[in-house]
Coordinates of C-alpha atoms in Angstrom, one line a residue:
M40 CA -49.1 19.5 41.2
S41 CA -52.6 18.5 40.3
T42 CA -52.0 14.8 40.9
W43 CA -50.7 15.1 44.5
S44 CA -52.4 13.2 47.4
D45 CA -52.0 13.5 51.1
E46 CA -52.6 10.4 53.3
D47 CA -51.4 10.0 56.9
R48 CA -49.2 13.0 56.4
Q49 CA -47.5 11.3 53.4
V50 CA -47.6 13.4 50.2
S51 CA -47.3 11.5 46.9
I52 CA -47.1 12.9 43.4
K53 CA -46.9 10.9 40.2
F54 CA -43.2 10.8 39.4
N55 CA -43.8 11.3 35.7
S56 CA -46.4 14.1 35.9
G57 CA -45.4 17.6 35.1
G58 CA -46.5 20.8 33.4
L59 CA -46.6 19.3 29.9
E60 CA -48.8 16.5 30.9
Q61 CA -51.4 18.8 32.4
L62 CA -51.4 21.2 29.4
I63 CA -51.9 18.2 27.1
K64 CA -54.7 16.7 29.2
A65 CA -56.5 20.1 29.5
R66 CA -56.5 20.8 25.8
E67 CA -56.1 17.6 23.8
S68 CA -59.8 17.3 22.9
E69 CA -60.0 20.9 21.5
D70 CA -60.5 21.0 17.7
V71 CA -58.1 23.5 16.1
E72 CA -57.3 24.6 12.6
I73 CA -54.0 23.0 11.9
D74 CA -52.6 26.0 9.9
R75 CA -53.2 28.5 12.7
L76 CA -50.3 30.9 13.5
D77 CA -50.6 31.0 17.3
T78 CA -50.9 28.7 20.2
M79 CA -53.8 28.5 22.7
D80 CA -51.8 30.9 24.8
G81 CA -51.4 33.4 22.0
E82 CA -47.7 32.6 21.3
A83 CA -46.7 33.1 17.6
L84 CA -46.2 30.0 15.4
S85 CA -44.3 29.8 12.1
P86 CA -46.4 28.5 9.2
I87 CA -46.7 24.7 9.0
Q88 CA -45.1 22.9 6.1
V89 CA -47.7 22.0 3.5
N90 CA -46.7 19.5 0.8
E91 CA -48.2 18.2 -2.5
V92 CA -49.2 14.7 -3.6
A93 CA -50.0 13.5 -7.0
L94 CA -53.4 11.7 -7.1
D95 CA -53.4 9.3 -10.1
G96 CA -57.1 8.5 -9.5
R97 CA -59.0 5.4 -8.6
R98 CA -60.9 3.5 -11.2
I99 CA -64.4 2.9 -9.9
F100 CA -67.0 0.6 -11.3
L101 CA -70.4 2.3 -11.5
K102 CA -73.7 0.6 -12.0
S103 CA -77.1 2.2 -12.0
K104 CA -80.3 0.3 -12.3
W105 CA -83.9 1.2 -13.4
E106 CA -87.1 -0.7 -13.4
I107 CA -89.6 -0.3 -16.3
K108 CA -93.0 -0.7 -14.9
I109 CA -96.6 0.5 -15.0
N110 CA -99.4 -0.8 -12.9
S111 CA -101.4 -3.8 -14.3
G112 CA -104.2 -2.6 -16.6
E113 CA -102.8 0.9 -17.0
R114 CA -101.6 2.3 -20.3
L115 CA -99.5 5.0 -21.8
D116 CA -101.0 7.0 -24.7
M117 CA -99.2 8.5 -27.7
A118 CA -100.8 10.3 -30.6
V119 CA -100.0 12.5 -33.6
A120 CA -102.5 14.6 -35.5
S121 CA -102.7 17.1 -38.4
R122 CA -105.3 19.1 -40.4
S123 CA -102.9 20.1 -43.1
G124 CA -101.4 16.8 -44.2
N125 CA -98.0 17.3 -42.5
D126 CA -95.6 14.7 -41.1
R127 CA -95.9 14.5 -37.4
S128 CA -93.9 12.8 -34.7
T129 CA -93.8 12.5 -30.9
L130 CA -91.5 11.1 -28.3
G131 CA -92.0 9.4 -25.0
G132 CA -89.4 8.1 -22.6
F133 CA -89.8 4.7 -21.1
P134 CA -91.3 5.1 -17.6
M135 CA -88.4 3.9 -15.4
E136 CA -88.0 4.1 -11.6
L137 CA -84.4 4.6 -10.5
I138 CA -83.6 1.7 -8.2
S139 CA -79.9 2.2 -7.5
Q140 CA -77.8 5.2 -8.5
S141 CA -74.1 5.1 -9.2
H142 CA -74.2 7.8 -11.8
E143 CA -75.1 11.3 -10.6
Q144 CA -76.8 11.8 -14.0
A145 CA -79.2 8.9 -13.5
Q146 CA -82.8 9.8 -12.7
T147 CA -86.3 8.4 -12.7
V148 CA -88.1 8.9 -16.0
N149 CA -91.7 9.9 -16.3
F150 CA -93.6 9.2 -19.5
I151 CA -94.3 12.5 -21.2
S152 CA -95.3 12.5 -24.9
Q153 CA -93.9 15.4 -26.8
G154 CA -92.8 16.4 -30.3
P155 CA -91.0 16.9 -32.5
D156 CA -88.5 14.1 -32.5
S157 CA -85.4 16.3 -33.0
S158 CA -85.2 17.5 -29.4
G159 CA -86.1 16.1 -25.9
N160 CA -86.6 17.3 -22.4
T161 CA -85.3 16.6 -19.0
S162 CA -88.1 14.3 -17.9
M163 CA -87.3 11.9 -20.7
M164 CA -83.6 11.4 -19.9
M165 CA -82.5 8.4 -18.0
L166 CA -79.0 10.0 -17.8
A167 CA -79.1 13.8 -18.0
Q168 CA -76.1 16.1 -18.7
F169 CA -72.8 14.2 -18.3
D170 CA -70.1 16.3 -16.7
R171 CA -67.2 14.9 -18.8
P172 CA -66.5 12.5 -21.6
R173 CA -67.1 8.9 -20.7
T174 CA -67.7 5.4 -22.2
I175 CA -70.8 3.7 -20.8
R176 CA -72.6 0.5 -21.4
I177 CA -76.4 0.5 -21.4
Y178 CA -78.1 -2.9 -21.4
G179 CA -81.5 -4.3 -20.6
N180 CA -83.1 -7.4 -19.2
G181 CA -86.7 -8.5 -20.2
I182 CA -87.7 -5.2 -21.7
K183 CA -91.3 -5.7 -23.0
F184 CA -94.3 -3.7 -24.2
R185 CA -97.7 -4.4 -25.8
P186 CA -99.0 -1.7 -28.3
T187 CA -102.6 -1.3 -29.4
I188 CA -103.7 0.8 -32.4
D189 CA -106.5 3.1 -31.3
R190 CA -106.8 5.3 -34.4
H191 CA -105.1 5.0 -37.8
E192 CA -105.8 7.6 -40.4
Y193 CA -102.4 7.8 -42.1
D194 CA -100.4 7.3 -45.3
T195 CA -97.4 5.9 -43.5
A196 CA -96.8 5.3 -39.8
F197 CA -93.9 4.1 -37.7
L198 CA -93.3 3.1 -34.1
K199 CA -89.7 2.9 -33.0
V200 CA -88.0 2.2 -29.8
C201 CA -84.6 4.0 -29.7
L202 CA -81.7 4.7 -27.5
S203 CA -81.0 8.3 -28.2
I204 CA -78.2 10.6 -27.3
Y205 CA -78.8 14.3 -27.0
E206 CA -76.3 17.1 -26.7
N207 CA -75.9 20.8 -25.7
G208 CA -77.0 20.4 -22.1
I209 CA -80.5 21.5 -21.3
N210 CA -81.3 22.2 -25.0
Y211 CA -81.4 18.4 -25.6
N212 CA -80.7 18.6 -29.3
L213 CA -80.7 15.2 -31.0
K214 CA -77.1 13.9 -31.6
E215 CA -77.6 10.2 -32.4
R216 CA -80.5 7.8 -32.4
R217 CA -80.0 4.0 -32.3
V218 CA -83.1 2.1 -33.3
L219 CA -83.8 -1.0 -31.2
F220 CA -87.2 -1.8 -32.6
H221 CA -88.9 -0.5 -35.8
S222 CA -92.4 -1.1 -37.0
G223 CA -93.6 0.6 -40.3
S224 CA -96.5 0.6 -42.7
G225 CA -96.7 -1.0 -46.2
S226 CA -93.4 -2.5 -47.3
T227 CA -91.3 0.0 -45.3
S228 CA -90.4 -2.5 -42.6
L229 CA -91.7 -5.5 -40.6
P230 CA -93.8 -6.0 -38.7
N231 CA -96.4 -3.9 -40.4
F232 CA -97.7 -1.1 -38.2
M233 CA -101.2 -2.5 -38.0
Q234 CA -99.9 -6.0 -37.3
M235 CA -98.5 -4.7 -34.0
H236 CA -101.9 -4.4 -32.5
N237 CA -102.1 -6.2 -29.1
N238 CA -98.9 -8.2 -29.6
L239 CA -96.2 -8.4 -26.9
Y240 CA -92.7 -7.4 -28.0
S241 CA -89.3 -7.8 -26.4
I242 CA -86.4 -5.5 -26.9
N243 CA -82.7 -6.4 -27.1
L244 CA -80.7 -3.6 -25.5
D245 CA -76.9 -3.7 -25.2
Q246 CA -75.1 -0.6 -26.4
L247 CA -71.7 0.9 -25.8
I248 CA -71.8 4.7 -26.0
D249 CA -69.2 7.4 -25.9
V250 CA -70.7 10.5 -24.4
E251 CA -69.3 14.0 -24.2
E252 CA -69.7 16.7 -21.7
G253 CA -73.3 18.0 -21.8
D254 CA -74.7 14.8 -23.4
S255 CA -77.8 13.0 -22.2
V256 CA -79.3 9.6 -22.9
A257 CA -82.9 8.5 -23.3
L258 CA -84.6 5.2 -23.9
E259 CA -87.7 6.3 -25.8
F260 CA -90.7 5.5 -28.0
N261 CA -90.9 7.4 -31.2
L262 CA -94.2 7.6 -33.0
S263 CA -94.2 9.1 -36.5
A264 CA -96.8 9.4 -39.3
N265 CA -97.5 11.1 -42.6
L266 CA -101.0 12.5 -42.3
T267 CA -102.8 13.9 -45.4
N268 CA -106.1 15.7 -45.9
G269 CA -108.9 14.1 -47.8
G270 CA -111.1 11.1 -47.7
G271 CA -113.7 13.0 -45.7
V272 CA -111.5 13.2 -42.6
D273 CA -110.8 16.8 -41.6
N274 CA -108.4 15.9 -38.7
R275 CA -106.2 12.9 -39.4
M276 CA -104.7 11.1 -36.4
V277 CA -102.7 8.1 -35.4
S278 CA -103.0 7.1 -31.7
I279 CA -101.6 4.1 -29.9
S280 CA -101.7 2.8 -26.3
L281 CA -98.9 1.0 -24.6
Y282 CA -99.6 -1.8 -22.1
D283 CA -97.6 -4.3 -20.0
L284 CA -94.3 -2.4 -19.9
D285 CA -91.7 -4.3 -18.0
G286 CA -88.0 -5.0 -17.7
D287 CA -84.8 -3.8 -16.1
V288 CA -82.3 -1.3 -17.5
Y289 CA -78.7 -0.9 -16.4
C290 CA -75.9 1.5 -17.0
E291 CA -72.3 0.3 -16.3
E292 CA -69.1 2.2 -16.4
D293 CA -65.5 1.6 -15.7
S294 CA -65.1 5.2 -14.6
F295 CA -62.0 7.2 -14.4
F296 CA -61.1 10.9 -13.7
E297 CA -58.1 12.7 -14.9
P298 CA -55.1 12.8 -12.4
S299 CA -54.8 15.8 -10.1
K300 CA -52.7 17.1 -7.2
A301 CA -53.7 17.8 -3.6
K302 CA -52.1 19.5 -0.6
F303 CA -51.3 17.5 2.6
I304 CA -49.3 17.6 5.8
F305 CA -47.2 14.8 7.2
I306 CA -48.7 13.1 10.2
H307 CA -45.5 13.9 12.2
D308 CA -46.0 17.6 11.5
I309 CA -49.7 17.4 12.4
L310 CA -48.9 15.8 15.7
E311 CA -46.0 18.2 16.4
R312 CA -48.1 21.2 15.6
L313 CA -51.0 20.1 17.8
T314 CA -48.6 19.4 20.6
T315 CA -47.2 22.9 20.3
I316 CA -50.6 24.6 20.0
C317 CA -51.7 22.9 23.2
S318 CA -48.5 23.4 25.2
S319 CA -47.0 26.6 23.7
M320 CA -43.7 24.7 24.0
E321 CA -41.6 24.5 20.9
G322 CA -39.6 21.3 20.4
S323 CA -41.9 19.3 22.7
F324 CA -42.6 16.5 20.3
Y325 CA -40.5 13.5 19.2
S326 CA -41.3 10.4 17.1
K327 CA -38.8 8.2 15.4
Y328 CA -41.7 6.2 14.0
F329 CA -43.1 9.2 12.1
G330 CA -39.8 11.1 11.8
R331 CA -38.1 12.1 8.5
T332 CA -34.5 12.8 7.7
E333 CA -35.5 16.3 6.6
L334 CA -36.4 17.0 10.2
G335 CA -33.1 15.8 11.6
Y336 CA -34.0 12.2 12.3
P337 CA -31.2 9.7 11.4
V338 CA -33.5 7.7 9.1
D339 CA -37.1 7.8 7.8
G340 CA -39.3 6.0 10.3
P341 CA -41.8 3.3 9.2
G342 CA -44.6 6.0 9.4
A343 CA -42.5 8.8 7.9
M344 CA -44.4 9.0 4.7
V345 CA -47.9 8.9 6.2
G346 CA -49.7 12.2 5.4
G347 CA -53.0 13.8 6.3
T348 CA -55.4 15.8 4.2
H349 CA -59.1 16.7 4.0
G350 CA -61.8 16.9 1.4
F351 CA -61.3 20.6 0.6
W352 CA -57.6 20.0 -0.3
I353 CA -58.5 16.9 -2.3
R354 CA -61.0 19.0 -4.3
Q355 CA -58.1 21.5 -4.8
F356 CA -59.7 24.3 -2.7
D357 CA -57.3 26.7 -1.0
K358 CA -57.6 29.5 1.4
L359 CA -56.6 32.0 -1.2
P360 CA -58.1 34.0 -2.8
L361 CA -60.1 35.3 0.1
S362 CA -63.9 35.7 -0.3
T363 CA -65.2 38.9 -1.7
P364 CA -68.7 40.4 -1.8
I365 CA -69.0 38.9 -5.3
I366 CA -67.1 35.6 -5.0
Q367 CA -67.3 33.4 -1.9
N368 CA -64.4 31.0 -1.1
L369 CA -65.9 28.0 0.7
F370 CA -62.5 26.7 1.9
K371 CA -62.1 25.6 5.5
P372 CA -58.8 24.5 6.9
L373 CA -58.0 21.0 8.1
T374 CA -59.3 20.9 11.6
T375 CA -58.7 18.2 14.2
S376 CA -57.7 17.7 17.8
L377 CA -54.7 16.1 19.4
R378 CA -56.8 13.4 20.9
D379 CA -58.5 12.4 17.6
S380 CA -55.2 12.4 15.8
V381 CA -53.3 10.3 18.4
N382 CA -56.3 7.9 18.7
S383 CA -56.5 7.5 14.9
C384 CA -52.7 6.8 14.7
H385 CA -53.1 4.3 17.6
A386 CA -55.9 2.5 15.9
V387 CA -54.2 2.2 12.5
F388 CA -50.5 1.8 13.5
N389 CA -50.7 0.7 17.2
V390 CA -48.5 3.6 18.4
G391 CA -48.7 5.0 21.9
M392 CA -48.0 8.3 23.5
G393 CA -45.9 9.1 26.5
I394 CA -44.3 12.0 28.1
E395 CA -40.6 11.8 28.9
E396 CA -37.9 14.0 30.2
I397 CA -34.7 14.4 28.2
N398 CA -32.0 16.7 29.5
N399 CA -34.4 18.2 32.0
R400 CA -36.9 19.0 29.3
E401 CA -40.3 17.3 28.8
R402 CA -41.5 16.2 25.5
V403 CA -44.3 14.1 24.0
R404 CA -43.1 10.8 22.6
I405 CA -45.1 8.8 20.0
E406 CA -43.8 5.4 19.1
P407 CA -45.0 1.9 18.5
L408 CA -46.6 0.5 21.6
S409 CA -43.8 -2.0 21.9
Y410 CA -41.5 1.0 22.7
F411 CA -43.5 1.4 25.9
Y412 CA -43.3 -2.3 26.7
N413 CA -39.6 -2.9 26.4
S414 CA -38.7 -6.3 27.7
N415 CA -35.2 -5.3 28.9
V416 CA -34.8 -5.0 32.6
T417 CA -34.2 -1.3 33.5
I418 CA -35.2 -1.2 37.2
K419 CA -34.0 -3.8 39.8
L420 CA -35.5 -3.8 43.3
P421 CA -33.0 -5.2 45.8
N422 CA -35.2 -6.5 48.5
Q423 CA -38.0 -9.1 48.6
V424 CA -41.4 -7.2 48.1
K425 CA -44.1 -7.1 50.8
K426 CA -47.9 -7.5 50.8
L427 CA -47.9 -8.9 47.3
K428 CA -51.3 -9.3 45.7
R429 CA -52.1 -10.7 42.3
S430 CA -55.3 -9.9 40.2
I431 CA -56.5 -10.5 36.7
S432 CA -56.2 -7.5 34.3
S433 CA -59.6 -8.3 32.8
E434 CA -59.5 -5.3 30.4
H435 CA -56.9 -7.2 28.4
Y436 CA -59.4 -10.0 27.6
C437 CA -61.8 -9.5 24.7
S438 CA -64.7 -11.5 23.3
A439 CA -65.0 -9.3 20.2
I440 CA -62.8 -7.1 18.1
E441 CA -63.8 -4.0 16.2
I442 CA -61.2 -2.4 14.0
G443 CA -61.4 0.1 11.2
Y444 CA -62.7 3.6 10.4
D445 CA -65.6 5.7 11.4
N446 CA -66.4 6.3 7.7
G447 CA -65.8 4.2 4.6
G448 CA -67.4 1.4 2.6
I449 CA -70.9 2.8 2.1
Y450 CA -71.5 5.4 -0.6
S451 CA -74.5 6.8 -2.5
E452 CA -72.4 7.1 -5.6
A453 CA -71.5 3.5 -6.2
Q454 CA -73.4 0.3 -6.1
G455 CA -72.0 -2.6 -4.1
L456 CA -69.2 -2.6 -1.6
D457 CA -65.7 -2.5 -3.2
E458 CA -63.9 -0.3 -0.8
P459 CA -62.1 -2.3 1.9
N460 CA -61.3 0.4 4.4
G461 CA -64.4 0.5 6.5
K462 CA -65.1 -1.2 9.9
T463 CA -64.8 -4.9 10.6
N464 CA -65.8 -7.1 13.5
W465 CA -64.3 -10.4 14.6
T466 CA -65.0 -12.8 17.5
T467 CA -62.5 -14.6 19.8
T468 CA -62.7 -17.8 21.8
I469 CA -63.3 -15.7 25.0
T470 CA -66.9 -16.2 26.2
R471 CA -66.9 -15.5 29.9
V472 CA -66.0 -11.8 29.4
K473 CA -68.1 -9.5 27.3
K474 CA -65.7 -6.9 26.1
T475 CA -64.8 -5.5 22.7
F476 CA -61.3 -4.6 21.7
S477 CA -62.2 -1.4 19.7
K478 CA -59.8 0.6 17.6
I479 CA -61.6 3.0 15.4
S480 CA -59.9 5.8 13.4
N481 CA -61.4 9.2 13.0
F482 CA -59.2 9.8 10.0
R483 CA -60.5 8.0 6.9
A484 CA -58.4 5.8 4.6
D485 CA -60.9 4.8 1.9
S486 CA -59.8 5.5 -1.6
Y487 CA -63.4 5.5 -2.9
G488 CA -64.5 8.4 -0.7
K489 CA -61.3 10.3 -1.6
E490 CA -62.0 9.7 -5.2
F491 CA -65.6 10.8 -5.1
A492 CA -64.4 14.0 -3.5
R493 CA -61.6 14.4 -6.0
R494 CA -64.2 14.2 -8.9
K495 CA -65.7 17.4 -7.7
P496 CA -62.8 19.8 -8.2
V497 CA -63.1 23.5 -7.4
S498 CA -62.4 24.3 -11.1
R499 CA -65.9 22.8 -12.0
Y500 CA -67.8 22.9 -8.7
D501 CA -66.6 26.0 -6.9
S502 CA -69.9 26.6 -5.2
L503 CA -70.8 23.0 -4.4
D504 CA -70.7 21.5 -0.9
T505 CA -70.1 17.8 -0.7
Q506 CA -70.3 15.4 2.2
Y507 CA -66.6 14.9 2.1
D508 CA -65.3 18.4 2.4
E509 CA -64.3 18.5 6.0
D510 CA -63.5 14.8 6.4
K511 CA -59.9 13.9 7.0
W512 CA -57.9 11.2 5.2
L513 CA -54.7 9.3 5.9
L514 CA -52.4 9.0 2.9
D515 CA -49.9 6.2 2.6
L516 CA -47.1 7.8 0.5
K517 CA -43.7 7.5 -1.0
R518 CA -41.2 9.9 -2.4
G519 CA -41.5 11.0 -6.0
L520 CA -39.3 13.0 -8.3
G521 CA -38.8 16.5 -7.0
S522 CA -41.1 17.8 -4.2
V523 CA -44.3 16.0 -5.2
F524 CA -45.1 12.8 -3.3
L525 CA -46.8 9.8 -4.7
E526 CA -49.4 7.4 -3.3
R527 CA -48.2 3.8 -2.6
K528 CA -49.7 1.1 -4.8
W529 CA -49.8 -2.6 -4.2
Q530 CA -46.5 -3.2 -6.0
D531 CA -44.7 -1.2 -3.3
D532 CA -45.7 -3.4 -0.4
F533 CA -47.3 -6.7 -1.5
S534 CA -45.7 -9.8 -3.0
Q535 CA -48.6 -10.4 -5.4
Q536 CA -51.5 -8.5 -6.8
P537 CA -54.5 -8.2 -4.4
T538 CA -57.7 -10.0 -5.4
G539 CA -61.3 -9.4 -4.6
I540 CA -61.2 -5.7 -5.4
F541 CA -62.0 -3.8 -8.6
A542 CA -59.0 -2.3 -10.5
P543 CA -56.3 -3.2 -7.9
D544 CA -53.6 -1.3 -9.9
T545 CA -55.4 2.0 -9.0
A546 CA -56.2 1.1 -5.3
T547 CA -54.4 3.0 -2.5
N548 CA -54.1 2.7 1.3
L549 CA -54.3 -1.1 1.0
R550 CA -51.7 -1.4 3.9
L551 CA -54.2 0.4 6.1
S552 CA -57.0 -2.1 5.7
P553 CA -58.8 -3.4 8.9
F554 CA -57.1 -6.8 8.8
N555 CA -53.7 -5.3 8.4
M556 CA -54.6 -2.9 11.3
M557 CA -55.5 -5.9 13.4
L558 CA -52.1 -7.5 12.7
H559 CA -50.5 -4.3 14.1
H560 CA -52.4 -5.0 17.4
G561 CA -51.8 -8.7 17.2
Y562 CA -49.5 -9.2 20.2
I563 CA -51.7 -7.1 22.4
I564 CA -54.8 -9.2 21.5
A565 CA -52.7 -12.3 21.9
S566 CA -52.1 -11.7 25.6
G567 CA -55.7 -12.8 26.3
L568 CA -55.6 -15.8 24.0
S569 CA -52.3 -17.4 24.9
K570 CA -54.0 -20.4 26.4
Y571 CA -55.7 -21.1 23.0
P572 CA -52.9 -21.1 20.4
L573 CA -54.8 -23.4 18.0
D574 CA -58.1 -21.6 18.1
Y575 CA -59.1 -18.8 15.7
I576 CA -60.2 -15.2 15.7
R577 CA -63.2 -15.5 13.4
Y578 CA -64.6 -12.9 11.0
G579 CA -68.1 -11.5 11.8
S580 CA -69.1 -8.7 9.6
S581 CA -67.9 -5.6 7.8
T582 CA -69.2 -2.3 6.5
A583 CA -66.9 -2.5 3.5
N584 CA -65.5 -4.9 0.9
S585 CA -64.5 -8.0 2.9
Q586 CA -63.4 -10.0 -0.2
L587 CA -60.1 -8.2 -0.5
K588 CA -57.1 -10.6 -0.2
T589 CA -53.5 -9.2 0.3
K590 CA -50.1 -10.7 1.0
L591 CA -47.5 -8.3 2.4
I592 CA -43.9 -8.9 1.3
G593 CA -42.6 -11.6 3.7
G594 CA -46.0 -12.2 5.2
N595 CA -49.0 -14.5 4.8
E596 CA -51.9 -14.0 2.5
Y597 CA -55.0 -12.8 4.4
S598 CA -58.6 -12.0 3.4
E599 CA -60.5 -9.2 5.0
N600 CA -63.2 -11.7 5.8
G601 CA -60.8 -14.4 6.9
N602 CA -60.0 -16.0 10.2
I603 CA -56.6 -16.0 11.8
I604 CA -55.2 -18.6 14.1
N605 CA -54.3 -17.2 17.5
S606 CA -50.6 -18.3 17.2
E607 CA -50.1 -16.0 14.2
L608 CA -51.0 -12.9 16.2
G609 CA -47.5 -12.5 17.5
T610 CA -45.8 -13.2 20.8
P611 CA -47.5 -11.3 23.8
R612 CA -45.2 -9.1 25.9
F613 CA -47.2 -9.4 29.1
V614 CA -49.4 -11.8 31.0
N615 CA -52.9 -10.5 31.9
E616 CA -52.1 -10.3 35.6
Y617 CA -51.6 -7.3 37.8
I618 CA -49.0 -7.5 40.6
D619 CA -49.4 -5.1 43.5
F620 CA -46.8 -4.9 46.3
E621 CA -44.8 -2.7 48.6
H622 CA -41.1 -1.9 48.2
E623 CA -39.4 1.2 49.6
C624 CA -38.4 3.9 47.1
D625 CA -35.1 5.3 48.3
F626 CA -32.9 7.7 46.4
D627 CA -31.1 4.9 44.4
I628 CA -34.4 3.3 43.3
M629 CA -35.9 6.6 42.3
Q630 CA -32.7 7.3 40.3
Q631 CA -33.4 4.1 38.4
V632 CA -37.1 4.9 37.9
Q633 CA -36.4 8.4 36.6
G634 CA -33.3 7.4 34.6
T635 CA -32.7 6.1 31.1
T636 CA -30.9 3.2 29.5
V637 CA -29.3 2.9 26.1
I638 CA -30.7 -0.2 24.4
L639 CA -29.6 -0.9 20.8
G640 CA -28.5 2.7 20.4
N641 CA -31.8 4.1 21.6
E642 CA -32.1 6.0 24.9
I643 CA -35.1 4.5 26.7
P644 CA -36.7 5.9 29.8
N645 CA -36.4 3.2 32.5
F646 CA -40.0 3.1 33.3
Y647 CA -40.7 1.8 29.8
G648 CA -38.6 -1.3 30.6
T649 CA -39.3 -4.1 33.0
V650 CA -39.0 -4.0 36.8
E651 CA -37.2 -7.0 38.3
F652 CA -38.2 -7.9 41.8
I653 CA -38.1 -10.8 44.3
N654 CA -41.6 -12.2 44.7
E655 CA -43.3 -13.8 47.7
N656 CA -41.6 -17.1 47.1
G657 CA -38.2 -15.7 46.9
D658 CA -38.1 -16.1 43.1
I659 CA -37.1 -13.4 40.6
E660 CA -40.0 -12.0 38.6
K661 CA -40.5 -9.2 36.1
G662 CA -43.3 -6.8 35.1
F663 CA -44.1 -3.6 33.4
L664 CA -44.5 -0.5 35.6
I665 CA -48.2 0.6 35.6
S666 CA -48.2 3.0 38.6
L667 CA -46.0 3.9 41.5
K668 CA -46.6 5.9 44.6
P669 CA -43.1 6.6 45.9
N670 CA -44.1 7.2 49.5
A671 CA -42.4 5.7 52.6
K672 CA -43.8 2.3 51.8
G673 CA -43.6 2.5 48.1
Q674 CA -46.7 1.2 46.4
W675 CA -46.0 -0.5 43.1
R676 CA -48.4 -1.9 40.4
L677 CA -46.9 -4.0 37.6
L678 CA -48.3 -5.9 34.6
K679 CA -46.6 -9.3 34.6
S680 CA -44.0 -9.7 31.9
I681 CA -44.2 -12.8 29.7
R682 CA -40.4 -13.3 30.0

């Protein structure tokens, strides 16, 4: 009874307000662990059904970049010396500043000269300690250096520039050395060692390398000399100085990680569980849109195969085994609120939530928003209305559109923007109203972020925290063989291969891109643009890959950075006009308001249909019921129907 009001001794209560609504409103913003076994009132719950999805893996293009540079006039020194006539060698990594990092193994290199040449150290490695076998390409642009010979007591001497691969992790044992530049003495090679003095050299670097787990890679100088006693020199030495180092070095990789599996919960079951946790009422949720045949629905709804998971499950963490004094289990359950879950589903799929009463029992109903704007007449008012007033529903006009996800599109692990599922902005032809149509999902849908989390499995990184662990993802799925579900690929939903994206065959959640989200909301946006059918909604900016182009089966091809003509948004269901009037609410009218109508085999609450009334001119008009105070006068507010 919290919605009652008393005015002039007339008590009014929202006709559709009841106990379930108040419980939901009071608790919908509370974050809860989805697998909890009791409600907020302490009532016992059975375990929620957890399913398994096969994650084939997303191919990701990685590109790291370094700049080779020392300040003008500065130099790097290398030297070998011996009193006993031994061969001596020393190594020094090219000094390189890491500019952009896609590879976790990439690091800035400091020049430290050390010997012998059969082992290295961490500071020399441009790529240190790979976590798994990979094929990488390392190439350079404008790599230059100028050597000067400072001291030269030697029998033979060599200066080499090498791309070297080291193995055995932190031991850095030499595995392979690829010589890119070689200068020797005598007839050993050209140019002659002494002829190098004060000459500027350029290096060609373009190497494809297969690395194994534990391997590291260095771009290095290698100074070697044979030093003998005699000739009146007690301590023989070869020393050089390196000037004018310059150039860029890149590492590229078409990276892939072996397939894995992850746990998830269907969105229907998440919404149902959250409703029950808030209300302590079993069976208080219904959704044909997200319903599945296994749950007793006649068919799978359009959103039946949408699942939800989080970073811990993607990384294959689980709540078992429990932590012990010796081993700590870092797992945290999927945690969310009913409000965040419903708002995310509304943003992505344009579904709405209502509370309806079926057989004297209330339940939460989540369906496409069109379900709540049914154009069929379900309530007819017999008399001409009184005190009619019309006003603009300004909230349905928007000058800007913002659609997408709180997270997605920007990563420290990958250079460039290839992930499309971020946040996108468009502008409309409306200029007199400054209002943004904003639909942002708290659940993520980016396959890149999911893949970066997946590449840190608990089997290898059991004590590592990542930025993705507690983030939640939507999964666009299909049935597989047996009980394991599969992620949908472009072949399942699009008539041609998407373009503007790397490795489209491995991309997932493409149907959930911001542009496709906007299409779901098209007829709502169109209500404010109906006077401008030939104008466009124009792309503004995006936090993600806006080059993606997709063409749904039976639809048009659209680019994420494209414009769309207003007439393609769909037919609006309402006019942006409120109609307020008075009409008495007797028993028969309230029976209509609180009743249901079977439309195309579906039982629809009448207040989701249109109200037919006689307007101030004696004409029949229709509108969607926004509010009703069923007092003696009967105060109605409608949103004018387009038909």
